[in-house]
PDB file of C-alpha atoms in Angstrom:
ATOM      1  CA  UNK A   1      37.447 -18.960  18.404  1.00 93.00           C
ATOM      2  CA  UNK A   2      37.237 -15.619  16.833  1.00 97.00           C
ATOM      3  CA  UNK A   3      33.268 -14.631  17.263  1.00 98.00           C
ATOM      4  CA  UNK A   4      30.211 -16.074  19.023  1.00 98.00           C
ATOM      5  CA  UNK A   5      27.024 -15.944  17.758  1.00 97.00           C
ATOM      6  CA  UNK A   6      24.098 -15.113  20.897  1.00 98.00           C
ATOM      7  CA  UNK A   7      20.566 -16.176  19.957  1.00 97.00           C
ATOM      8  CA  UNK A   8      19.782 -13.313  21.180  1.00 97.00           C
ATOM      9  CA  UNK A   9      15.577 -13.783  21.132  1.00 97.00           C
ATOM     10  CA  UNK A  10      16.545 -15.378  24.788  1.00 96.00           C
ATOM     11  CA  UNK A  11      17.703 -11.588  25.898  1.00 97.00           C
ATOM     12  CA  UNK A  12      14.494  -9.824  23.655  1.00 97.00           C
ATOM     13  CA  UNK A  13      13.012  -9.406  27.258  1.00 96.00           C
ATOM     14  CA  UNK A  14      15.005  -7.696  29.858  1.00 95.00           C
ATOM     15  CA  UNK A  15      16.135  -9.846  33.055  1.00 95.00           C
ATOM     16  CA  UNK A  16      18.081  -8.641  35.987  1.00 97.00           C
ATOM     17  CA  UNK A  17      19.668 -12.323  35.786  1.00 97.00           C
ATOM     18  CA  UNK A  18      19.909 -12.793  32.032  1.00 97.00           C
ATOM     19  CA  UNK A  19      21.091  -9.663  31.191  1.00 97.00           C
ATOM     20  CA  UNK A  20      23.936  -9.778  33.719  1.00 98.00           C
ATOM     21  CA  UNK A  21      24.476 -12.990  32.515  1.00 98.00           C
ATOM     22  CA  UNK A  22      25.031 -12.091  28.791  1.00 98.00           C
ATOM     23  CA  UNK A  23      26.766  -8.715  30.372  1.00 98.00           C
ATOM     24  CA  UNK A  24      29.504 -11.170  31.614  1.00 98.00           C
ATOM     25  CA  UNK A  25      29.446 -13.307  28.690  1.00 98.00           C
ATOM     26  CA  UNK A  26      30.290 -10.398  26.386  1.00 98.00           C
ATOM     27  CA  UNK A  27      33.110  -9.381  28.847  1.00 98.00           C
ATOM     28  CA  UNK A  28      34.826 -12.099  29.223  1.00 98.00           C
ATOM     29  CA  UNK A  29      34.480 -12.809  24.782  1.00 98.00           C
ATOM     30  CA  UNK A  30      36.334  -8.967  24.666  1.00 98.00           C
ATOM     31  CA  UNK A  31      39.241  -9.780  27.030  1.00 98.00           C
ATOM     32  CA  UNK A  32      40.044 -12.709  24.527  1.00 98.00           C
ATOM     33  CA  UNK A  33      39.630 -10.653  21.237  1.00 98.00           C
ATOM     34  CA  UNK A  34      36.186 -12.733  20.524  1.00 98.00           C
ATOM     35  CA  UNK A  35      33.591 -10.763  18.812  1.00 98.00           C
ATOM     36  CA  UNK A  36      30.083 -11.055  20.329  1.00 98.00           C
ATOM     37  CA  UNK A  37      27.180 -10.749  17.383  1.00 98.00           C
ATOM     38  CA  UNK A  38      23.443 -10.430  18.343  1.00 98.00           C
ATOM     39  CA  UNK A  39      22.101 -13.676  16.412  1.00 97.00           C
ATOM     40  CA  UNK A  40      18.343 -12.005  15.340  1.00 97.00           C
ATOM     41  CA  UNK A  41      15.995 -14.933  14.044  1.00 95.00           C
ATOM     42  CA  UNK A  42      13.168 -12.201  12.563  1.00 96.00           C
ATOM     43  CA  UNK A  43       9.441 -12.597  12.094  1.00 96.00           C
ATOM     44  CA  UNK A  44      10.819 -15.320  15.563  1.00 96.00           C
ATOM     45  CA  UNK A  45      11.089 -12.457  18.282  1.00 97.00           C
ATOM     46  CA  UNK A  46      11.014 -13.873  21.496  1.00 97.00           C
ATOM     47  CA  UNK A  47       9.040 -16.551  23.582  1.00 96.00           C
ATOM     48  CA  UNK A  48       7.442 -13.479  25.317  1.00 97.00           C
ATOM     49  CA  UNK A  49       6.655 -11.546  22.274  1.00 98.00           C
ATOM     50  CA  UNK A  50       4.472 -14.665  21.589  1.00 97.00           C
ATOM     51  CA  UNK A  51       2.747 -14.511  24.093  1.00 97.00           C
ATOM     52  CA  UNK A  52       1.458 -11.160  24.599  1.00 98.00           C
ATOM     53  CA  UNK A  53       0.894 -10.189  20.986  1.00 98.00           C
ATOM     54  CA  UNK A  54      -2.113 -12.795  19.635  1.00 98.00           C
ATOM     55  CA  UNK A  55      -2.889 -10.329  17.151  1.00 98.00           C
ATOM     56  CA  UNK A  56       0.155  -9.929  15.550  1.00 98.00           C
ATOM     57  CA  UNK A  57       1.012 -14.084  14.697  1.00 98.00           C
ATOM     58  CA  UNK A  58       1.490 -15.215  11.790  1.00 98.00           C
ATOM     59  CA  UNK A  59      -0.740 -17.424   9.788  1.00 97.00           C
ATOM     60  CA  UNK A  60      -0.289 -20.184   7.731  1.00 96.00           C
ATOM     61  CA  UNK A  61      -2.344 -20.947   4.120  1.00 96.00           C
ATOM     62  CA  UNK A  62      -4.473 -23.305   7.209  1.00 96.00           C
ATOM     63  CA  UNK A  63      -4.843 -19.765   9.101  1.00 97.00           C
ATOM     64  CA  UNK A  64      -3.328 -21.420  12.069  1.00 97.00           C
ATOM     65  CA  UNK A  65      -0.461 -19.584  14.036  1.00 98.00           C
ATOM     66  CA  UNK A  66       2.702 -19.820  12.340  1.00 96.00           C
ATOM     67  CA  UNK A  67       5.099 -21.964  15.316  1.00 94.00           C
ATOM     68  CA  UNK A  68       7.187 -23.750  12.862  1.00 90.00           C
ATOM     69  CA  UNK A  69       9.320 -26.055  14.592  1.00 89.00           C
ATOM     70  CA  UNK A  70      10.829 -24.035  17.512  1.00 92.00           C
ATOM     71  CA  UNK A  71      10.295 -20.308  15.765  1.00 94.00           C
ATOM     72  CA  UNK A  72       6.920 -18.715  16.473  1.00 96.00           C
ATOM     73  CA  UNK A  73       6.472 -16.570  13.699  1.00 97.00           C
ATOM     74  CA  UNK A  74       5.286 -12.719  14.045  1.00 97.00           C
ATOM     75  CA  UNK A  75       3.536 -10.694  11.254  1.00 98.00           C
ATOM     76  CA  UNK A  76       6.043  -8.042  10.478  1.00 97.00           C
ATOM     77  CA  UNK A  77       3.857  -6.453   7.683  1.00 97.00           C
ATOM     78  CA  UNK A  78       1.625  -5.348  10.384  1.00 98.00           C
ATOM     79  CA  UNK A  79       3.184  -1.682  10.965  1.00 98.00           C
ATOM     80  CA  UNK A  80       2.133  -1.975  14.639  1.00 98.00           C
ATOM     81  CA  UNK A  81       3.908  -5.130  15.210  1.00 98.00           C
ATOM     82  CA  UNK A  82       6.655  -3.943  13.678  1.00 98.00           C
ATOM     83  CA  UNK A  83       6.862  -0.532  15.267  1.00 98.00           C
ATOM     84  CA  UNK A  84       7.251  -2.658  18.853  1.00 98.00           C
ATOM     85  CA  UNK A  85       9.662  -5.136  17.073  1.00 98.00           C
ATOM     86  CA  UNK A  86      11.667  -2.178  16.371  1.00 97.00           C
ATOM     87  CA  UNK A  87      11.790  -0.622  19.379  1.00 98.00           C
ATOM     88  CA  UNK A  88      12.565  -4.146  21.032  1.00 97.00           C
ATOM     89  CA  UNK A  89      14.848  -4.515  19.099  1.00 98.00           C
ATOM     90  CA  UNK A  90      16.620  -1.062  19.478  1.00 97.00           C
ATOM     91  CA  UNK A  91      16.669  -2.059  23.210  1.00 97.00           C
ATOM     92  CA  UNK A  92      18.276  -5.123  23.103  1.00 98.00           C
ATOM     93  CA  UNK A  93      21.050  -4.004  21.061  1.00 98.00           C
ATOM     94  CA  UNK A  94      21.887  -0.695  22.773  1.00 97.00           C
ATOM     95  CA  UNK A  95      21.676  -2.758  26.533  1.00 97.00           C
ATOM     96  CA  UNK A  96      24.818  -5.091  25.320  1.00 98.00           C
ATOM     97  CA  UNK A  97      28.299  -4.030  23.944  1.00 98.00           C
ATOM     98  CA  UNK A  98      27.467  -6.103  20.729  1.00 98.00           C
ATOM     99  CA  UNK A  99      30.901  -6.394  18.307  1.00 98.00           C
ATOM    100  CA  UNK A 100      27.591  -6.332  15.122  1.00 97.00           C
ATOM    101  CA  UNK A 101      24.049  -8.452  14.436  1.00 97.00           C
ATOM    102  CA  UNK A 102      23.447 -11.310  12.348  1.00 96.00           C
ATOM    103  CA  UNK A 103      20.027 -10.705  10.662  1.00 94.00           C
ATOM    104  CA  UNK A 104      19.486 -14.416   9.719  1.00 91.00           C
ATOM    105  CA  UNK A 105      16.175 -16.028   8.310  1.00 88.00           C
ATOM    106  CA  UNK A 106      13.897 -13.241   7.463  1.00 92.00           C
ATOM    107  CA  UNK A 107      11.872 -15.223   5.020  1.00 91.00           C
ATOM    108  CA  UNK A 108       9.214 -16.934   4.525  1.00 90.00           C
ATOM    109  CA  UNK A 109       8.460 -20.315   6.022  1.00 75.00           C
ATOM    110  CA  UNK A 110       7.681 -23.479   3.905  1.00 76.00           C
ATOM    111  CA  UNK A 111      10.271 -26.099   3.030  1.00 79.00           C
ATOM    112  CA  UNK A 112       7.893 -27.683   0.922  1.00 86.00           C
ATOM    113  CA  UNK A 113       6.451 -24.714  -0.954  1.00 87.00           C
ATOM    114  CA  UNK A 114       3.009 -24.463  -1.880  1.00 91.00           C
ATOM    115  CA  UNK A 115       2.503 -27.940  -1.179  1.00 91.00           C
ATOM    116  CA  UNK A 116       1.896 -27.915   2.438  1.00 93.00           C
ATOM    117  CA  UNK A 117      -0.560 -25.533   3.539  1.00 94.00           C
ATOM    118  CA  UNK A 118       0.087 -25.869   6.979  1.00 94.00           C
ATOM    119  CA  UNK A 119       3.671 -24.637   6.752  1.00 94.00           C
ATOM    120  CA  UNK A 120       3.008 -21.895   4.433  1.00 96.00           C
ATOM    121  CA  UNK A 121       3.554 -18.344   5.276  1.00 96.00           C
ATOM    122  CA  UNK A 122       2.533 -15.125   5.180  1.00 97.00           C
ATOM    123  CA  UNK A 123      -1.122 -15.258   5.039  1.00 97.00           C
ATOM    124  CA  UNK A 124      -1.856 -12.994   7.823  1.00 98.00           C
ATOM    125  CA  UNK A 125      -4.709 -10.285   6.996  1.00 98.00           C
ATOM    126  CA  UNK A 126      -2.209  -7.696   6.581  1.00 98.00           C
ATOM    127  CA  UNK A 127      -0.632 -10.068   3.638  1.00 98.00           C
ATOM    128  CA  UNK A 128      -3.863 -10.726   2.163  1.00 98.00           C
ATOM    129  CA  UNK A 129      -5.579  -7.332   2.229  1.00 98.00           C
ATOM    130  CA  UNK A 130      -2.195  -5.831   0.077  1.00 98.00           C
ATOM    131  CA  UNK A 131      -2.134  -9.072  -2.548  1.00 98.00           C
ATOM    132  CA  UNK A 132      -5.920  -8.687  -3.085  1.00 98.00           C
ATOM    133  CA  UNK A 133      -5.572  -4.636  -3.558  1.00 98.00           C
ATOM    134  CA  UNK A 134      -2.962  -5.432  -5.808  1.00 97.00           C
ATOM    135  CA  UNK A 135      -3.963  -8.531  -7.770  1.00 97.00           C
ATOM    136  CA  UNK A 136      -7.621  -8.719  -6.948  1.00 97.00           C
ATOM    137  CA  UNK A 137      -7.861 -11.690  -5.296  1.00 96.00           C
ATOM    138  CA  UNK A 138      -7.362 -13.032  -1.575  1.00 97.00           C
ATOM    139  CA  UNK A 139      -4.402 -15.655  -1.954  1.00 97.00           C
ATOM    140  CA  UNK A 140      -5.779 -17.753   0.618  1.00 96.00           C
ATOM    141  CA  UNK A 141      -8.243 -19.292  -1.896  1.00 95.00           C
ATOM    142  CA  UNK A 142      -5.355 -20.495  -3.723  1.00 96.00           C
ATOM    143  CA  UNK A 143      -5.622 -23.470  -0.749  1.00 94.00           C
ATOM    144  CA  UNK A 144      -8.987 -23.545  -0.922  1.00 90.00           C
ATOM    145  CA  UNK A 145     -10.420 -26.571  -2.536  1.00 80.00           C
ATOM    146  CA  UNK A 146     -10.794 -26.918  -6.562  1.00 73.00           C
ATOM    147  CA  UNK A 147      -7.620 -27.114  -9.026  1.00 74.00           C
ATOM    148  CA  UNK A 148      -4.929 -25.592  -8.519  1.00 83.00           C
ATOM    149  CA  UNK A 149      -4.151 -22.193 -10.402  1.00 92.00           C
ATOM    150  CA  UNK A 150      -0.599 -22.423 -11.445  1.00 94.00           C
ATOM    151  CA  UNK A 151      -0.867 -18.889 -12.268  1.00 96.00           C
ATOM    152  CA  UNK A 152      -2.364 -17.627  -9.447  1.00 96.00           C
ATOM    153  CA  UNK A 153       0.055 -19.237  -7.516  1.00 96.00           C
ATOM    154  CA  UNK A 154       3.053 -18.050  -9.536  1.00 97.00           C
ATOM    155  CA  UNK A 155       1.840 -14.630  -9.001  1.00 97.00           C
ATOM    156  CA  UNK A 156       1.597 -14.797  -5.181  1.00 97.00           C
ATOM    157  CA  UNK A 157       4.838 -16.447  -5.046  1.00 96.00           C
ATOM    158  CA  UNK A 158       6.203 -13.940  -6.763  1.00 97.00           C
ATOM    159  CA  UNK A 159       4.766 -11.331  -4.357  1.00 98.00           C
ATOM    160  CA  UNK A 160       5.566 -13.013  -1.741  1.00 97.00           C
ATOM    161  CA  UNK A 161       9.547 -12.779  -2.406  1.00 96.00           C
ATOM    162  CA  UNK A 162       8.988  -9.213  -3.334  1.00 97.00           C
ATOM    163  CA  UNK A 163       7.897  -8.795   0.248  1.00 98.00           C
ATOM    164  CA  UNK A 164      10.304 -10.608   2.056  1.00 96.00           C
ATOM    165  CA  UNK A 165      13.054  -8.577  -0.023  1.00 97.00           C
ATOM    166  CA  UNK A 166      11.452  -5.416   1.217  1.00 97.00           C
ATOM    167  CA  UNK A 167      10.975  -6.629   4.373  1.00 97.00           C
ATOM    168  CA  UNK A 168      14.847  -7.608   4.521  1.00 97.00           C
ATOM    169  CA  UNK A 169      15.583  -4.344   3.320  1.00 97.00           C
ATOM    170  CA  UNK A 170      13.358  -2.641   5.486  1.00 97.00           C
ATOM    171  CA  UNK A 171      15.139  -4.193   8.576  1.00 97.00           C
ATOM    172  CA  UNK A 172      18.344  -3.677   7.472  1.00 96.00           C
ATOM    173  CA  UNK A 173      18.142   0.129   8.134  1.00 97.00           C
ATOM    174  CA  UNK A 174      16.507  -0.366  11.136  1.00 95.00           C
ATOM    175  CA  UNK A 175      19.493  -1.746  12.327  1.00 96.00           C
ATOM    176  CA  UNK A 176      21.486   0.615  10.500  1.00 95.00           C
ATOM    177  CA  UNK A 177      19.975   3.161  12.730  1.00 94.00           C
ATOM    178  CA  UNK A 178      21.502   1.084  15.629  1.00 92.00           C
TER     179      UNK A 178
END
């Protein structure tokens, strides 16, 4: 074994008994030359961060919360939410002696594209309110009864990756900072 990967959303939240926990982990990984990476599973932030931030979850096309499977998805766009993502973040990875981070998954959720509406993310105000300034509609009537606009839908889709690339980029120097 040469590195272990930490899911660390489990250690977003400081514990006396986790963090000691992880703090012995990490120790006992250095004294046999195994790198220790922070395992980041962004807009997923931790059970916690669920919980007390309502406002800032992500919605699908349905405008439901975005838990997908086991992540519950935040709405980074938000610059609120991600100003306390941020500094979450910058916590947990000063509190360890990390070896590096593994940014993995920040994108968008939908395995089936377009075609499932209730898997389909971002459509969180924040999301909306920047397509429509830009394009001049709200993409959430894309799911919204009637035919489907192929080109309407091309050009969200094609905002949409522009954002997660930004949004990839954008959290890459935040950890750079780190």
């Amino acid at each position: 074994i040469q590195s272990l990967q930490v899911a660390a959303w489990h250690y977003y939240d400081s514990s006396p008994e986790a963090d000691a926990y992880l703090q012995r982990l990490i120790e006992a990984c250095h004294k046999q030359a195994i790198l220790v990476y922070a395992w980041i599973e962004l807009p997923h932030v931790s059970e916690r961060f669920w919980l007390d931030h309502p406002q800032w979850r992500e919605k699908t096309a349905l405008l439901q919360d975005a838990q997908l499977d086991w992540r519950k998805l935040v709405n980074l766009s938000n610059r609120e939410a991600f100003a306390e993502v941020s500094a979450g973040t910058r916590r947990l990875l000063t509190r360890f002696d990390w070896d590096g981070v593994n940014l993995a998954e920040l994108y968008f959720e939908s395995l089936e594209g377009d075609a499932n509406p209730a898997r389909f993310t971002p459509m969180n105000d924040d999301v909306r309110r920047e397509f429509q300034g830009l394009h001049g509609f709200d993409p959430l009537t894309l799911f919204q009864g009637g035919a489907r606009d192929s080109a309407r839908m091309k050009l969200f889709l094609d905002y949409r990756a522009t954002l997660a690339r930004r949004q990839q980029t954008e959290w890459l120097a935040e950890l750079e900072k780190v």
